[in-house]
Amino acid sequence: VGDSLAVLVDGGIRRGTDILKAIALGADAVLIGRPVIHGLANAGAAGVAHIIRLLRDELEIAMALCGCARIADISSDLLAP
């Protein structure tokens, strides 16, 4: 679809590395429904905030390990064939 449509990945996102891989494969965004529901069921709004923070921290660590300073730096070159 090129740039004419936004590509969203839904399902299977459990870790920050999953987000990194989805973006490297061309996703514009990821949907994190199940982790949010688990956080909500466990601790309400604070649990949701905690889940989002964990995913963000994991993504930032994965980006740093790959040498990516910005989301725009993530490319398919990071993935093994």
JSON list of C-alpha atoms in Angstrom, two decimals:
[
{"chain": "A", "resi": 1, "resn": "VAL", "atom": "CA", "xyz": [0.00, 0.00, 0.00]},
{"chain": "A", "resi": 2, "resn": "GLY", "atom": "CA", "xyz": [3.01, 2.28, 0.18]},
{"chain": "A", "resi": 3, "resn": "ASP", "atom": "CA", "xyz": [2.32, 5.49, 2.04]},
{"chain": "A", "resi": 4, "resn": "SER", "atom": "CA", "xyz": [-1.35, 5.70, 1.03]},
{"chain": "A", "resi": 5, "resn": "LEU", "atom": "CA", "xyz": [-2.60, 3.79, 4.11]},
{"chain": "A", "resi": 6, "resn": "ALA", "atom": "CA", "xyz": [-1.47, 3.48, 7.70]},
{"chain": "A", "resi": 7, "resn": "VAL", "atom": "CA", "xyz": [-0.38, -0.03, 8.65]},
{"chain": "A", "resi": 8, "resn": "LEU", "atom": "CA", "xyz": [-1.35, -1.11, 12.17]},
{"chain": "A", "resi": 9, "resn": "VAL", "atom": "CA", "xyz": [-0.23, -4.34, 13.82]},
{"chain": "A", "resi": 10, "resn": "ASP", "atom": "CA", "xyz": [-2.78, -5.90, 16.13]},
{"chain": "A", "resi": 11, "resn": "GLY", "atom": "CA", "xyz": [-2.13, -9.04, 18.09]},
{"chain": "A", "resi": 12, "resn": "GLY", "atom": "CA", "xyz": [0.99, -10.64, 19.43]},
{"chain": "A", "resi": 13, "resn": "ILE", "atom": "CA", "xyz": [2.50, -7.49, 20.91]},
{"chain": "A", "resi": 14, "resn": "ARG", "atom": "CA", "xyz": [3.76, -8.47, 24.35]},
{"chain": "A", "resi": 15, "resn": "ARG", "atom": "CA", "xyz": [7.22, -6.86, 24.64]},
{"chain": "A", "resi": 16, "resn": "GLY", "atom": "CA", "xyz": [9.06, -3.79, 23.47]},
{"chain": "A", "resi": 17, "resn": "THR", "atom": "CA", "xyz": [11.04, -5.96, 21.06]},
{"chain": "A", "resi": 18, "resn": "ASP", "atom": "CA", "xyz": [7.76, -6.95, 19.41]},
{"chain": "A", "resi": 19, "resn": "ILE", "atom": "CA", "xyz": [7.08, -3.26, 18.78]},
{"chain": "A", "resi": 20, "resn": "LEU", "atom": "CA", "xyz": [10.56, -2.78, 17.33]},
{"chain": "A", "resi": 21, "resn": "LYS", "atom": "CA", "xyz": [10.12, -5.75, 14.98]},
{"chain": "A", "resi": 22, "resn": "ALA", "atom": "CA", "xyz": [6.68, -4.57, 13.83]},
{"chain": "A", "resi": 23, "resn": "ILE", "atom": "CA", "xyz": [8.02, -1.11, 13.02]},
{"chain": "A", "resi": 24, "resn": "ALA", "atom": "CA", "xyz": [11.04, -2.61, 11.26]},
{"chain": "A", "resi": 25, "resn": "LEU", "atom": "CA", "xyz": [8.64, -4.63, 9.11]},
{"chain": "A", "resi": 26, "resn": "GLY", "atom": "CA", "xyz": [6.78, -1.48, 8.07]},
{"chain": "A", "resi": 27, "resn": "ALA", "atom": "CA", "xyz": [4.09, -0.89, 10.68]},
{"chain": "A", "resi": 28, "resn": "ASP", "atom": "CA", "xyz": [3.12, 2.70, 11.41]},
{"chain": "A", "resi": 29, "resn": "ALA", "atom": "CA", "xyz": [1.74, 1.77, 14.84]},
{"chain": "A", "resi": 30, "resn": "VAL", "atom": "CA", "xyz": [0.98, -1.20, 17.06]},
{"chain": "A", "resi": 31, "resn": "LEU", "atom": "CA", "xyz": [-2.12, -1.96, 19.09]},
{"chain": "A", "resi": 32, "resn": "ILE", "atom": "CA", "xyz": [-1.58, -3.27, 22.61]},
{"chain": "A", "resi": 33, "resn": "GLY", "atom": "CA", "xyz": [-5.05, -4.45, 23.65]},
{"chain": "A", "resi": 34, "resn": "ARG", "atom": "CA", "xyz": [-4.30, -7.61, 25.59]},
{"chain": "A", "resi": 35, "resn": "PRO", "atom": "CA", "xyz": [-1.49, -6.22, 27.78]},
{"chain": "A", "resi": 36, "resn": "VAL", "atom": "CA", "xyz": [-3.67, -3.20, 28.59]},
{"chain": "A", "resi": 37, "resn": "ILE", "atom": "CA", "xyz": [-6.61, -5.44, 29.55]},
{"chain": "A", "resi": 38, "resn": "HIS", "atom": "CA", "xyz": [-4.34, -7.49, 31.81]},
{"chain": "A", "resi": 39, "resn": "GLY", "atom": "CA", "xyz": [-3.03, -4.32, 33.47]},
{"chain": "A", "resi": 40, "resn": "LEU", "atom": "CA", "xyz": [-6.57, -2.99, 33.89]},
{"chain": "A", "resi": 41, "resn": "ALA", "atom": "CA", "xyz": [-7.81, -6.23, 35.43]},
{"chain": "A", "resi": 42, "resn": "ASN", "atom": "CA", "xyz": [-4.84, -6.40, 37.77]},
{"chain": "A", "resi": 43, "resn": "ALA", "atom": "CA", "xyz": [-4.54, -2.82, 39.05]},
{"chain": "A", "resi": 44, "resn": "GLY", "atom": "CA", "xyz": [-7.02, -0.58, 37.26]},
{"chain": "A", "resi": 45, "resn": "ALA", "atom": "CA", "xyz": [-5.78, 2.62, 35.65]},
{"chain": "A", "resi": 46, "resn": "ALA", "atom": "CA", "xyz": [-2.46, 2.37, 37.48]},
{"chain": "A", "resi": 47, "resn": "GLY", "atom": "CA", "xyz": [-1.96, -1.09, 35.95]},
{"chain": "A", "resi": 48, "resn": "VAL", "atom": "CA", "xyz": [-2.59, 0.27, 32.46]},
{"chain": "A", "resi": 49, "resn": "ALA", "atom": "CA", "xyz": [-0.11, 3.09, 33.03]},
{"chain": "A", "resi": 50, "resn": "HIS", "atom": "CA", "xyz": [2.43, 0.58, 34.33]},
{"chain": "A", "resi": 51, "resn": "ILE", "atom": "CA", "xyz": [2.02, -1.68, 31.27]},
{"chain": "A", "resi": 52, "resn": "ILE", "atom": "CA", "xyz": [2.46, 1.24, 28.88]},
{"chain": "A", "resi": 53, "resn": "ARG", "atom": "CA", "xyz": [5.56, 2.38, 30.78]},
{"chain": "A", "resi": 54, "resn": "LEU", "atom": "CA", "xyz": [7.04, -1.13, 30.69]},
{"chain": "A", "resi": 55, "resn": "LEU", "atom": "CA", "xyz": [6.49, -1.43, 26.94]},
{"chain": "A", "resi": 56, "resn": "ARG", "atom": "CA", "xyz": [8.00, 1.99, 26.36]},
{"chain": "A", "resi": 57, "resn": "ASP", "atom": "CA", "xyz": [11.04, 1.21, 28.50]},
{"chain": "A", "resi": 58, "resn": "GLU", "atom": "CA", "xyz": [11.56, -2.13, 26.73]},
{"chain": "A", "resi": 59, "resn": "LEU", "atom": "CA", "xyz": [11.25, -0.44, 23.33]},
{"chain": "A", "resi": 60, "resn": "GLU", "atom": "CA", "xyz": [13.77, 2.25, 24.30]},
{"chain": "A", "resi": 61, "resn": "ILE", "atom": "CA", "xyz": [16.24, -0.40, 25.51]},
{"chain": "A", "resi": 62, "resn": "ALA", "atom": "CA", "xyz": [15.79, -2.45, 22.33]},
{"chain": "A", "resi": 63, "resn": "MET", "atom": "CA", "xyz": [16.30, 0.66, 20.20]},
{"chain": "A", "resi": 64, "resn": "ALA", "atom": "CA", "xyz": [19.45, 1.57, 22.11]},
{"chain": "A", "resi": 65, "resn": "LEU", "atom": "CA", "xyz": [20.84, -1.94, 21.66]},
{"chain": "A", "resi": 66, "resn": "CYS", "atom": "CA", "xyz": [20.17, -1.66, 17.92]},
{"chain": "A", "resi": 67, "resn": "GLY", "atom": "CA", "xyz": [21.75, 1.79, 17.69]},
{"chain": "A", "resi": 68, "resn": "CYS", "atom": "CA", "xyz": [18.50, 3.61, 16.94]},
{"chain": "A", "resi": 69, "resn": "ALA", "atom": "CA", "xyz": [18.12, 7.02, 18.56]},
{"chain": "A", "resi": 70, "resn": "ARG", "atom": "CA", "xyz": [14.68, 7.72, 17.04]},
{"chain": "A", "resi": 71, "resn": "ILE", "atom": "CA", "xyz": [11.72, 5.65, 15.84]},
{"chain": "A", "resi": 72, "resn": "ALA", "atom": "CA", "xyz": [12.52, 6.89, 12.33]},
{"chain": "A", "resi": 73, "resn": "ASP", "atom": "CA", "xyz": [15.90, 5.13, 12.56]},
{"chain": "A", "resi": 74, "resn": "ILE", "atom": "CA", "xyz": [14.25, 1.70, 12.78]},
{"chain": "A", "resi": 75, "resn": "SER", "atom": "CA", "xyz": [14.46, -0.09, 9.45]},
{"chain": "A", "resi": 76, "resn": "SER", "atom": "CA", "xyz": [14.24, -3.59, 8.03]},
{"chain": "A", "resi": 77, "resn": "ASP", "atom": "CA", "xyz": [18.06, -3.72, 8.08]},
{"chain": "A", "resi": 78, "resn": "LEU", "atom": "CA", "xyz": [17.79, -4.60, 11.78]},
{"chain": "A", "resi": 79, "resn": "LEU", "atom": "CA", "xyz": [16.10, -7.92, 11.03]},
{"chain": "A", "resi": 80, "resn": "ALA", "atom": "CA", "xyz": [17.99, -11.09, 10.13]},
{"chain": "A", "resi": 81, "resn": "PRO", "atom": "CA", "xyz": [16.98, -12.74, 6.85]}
]
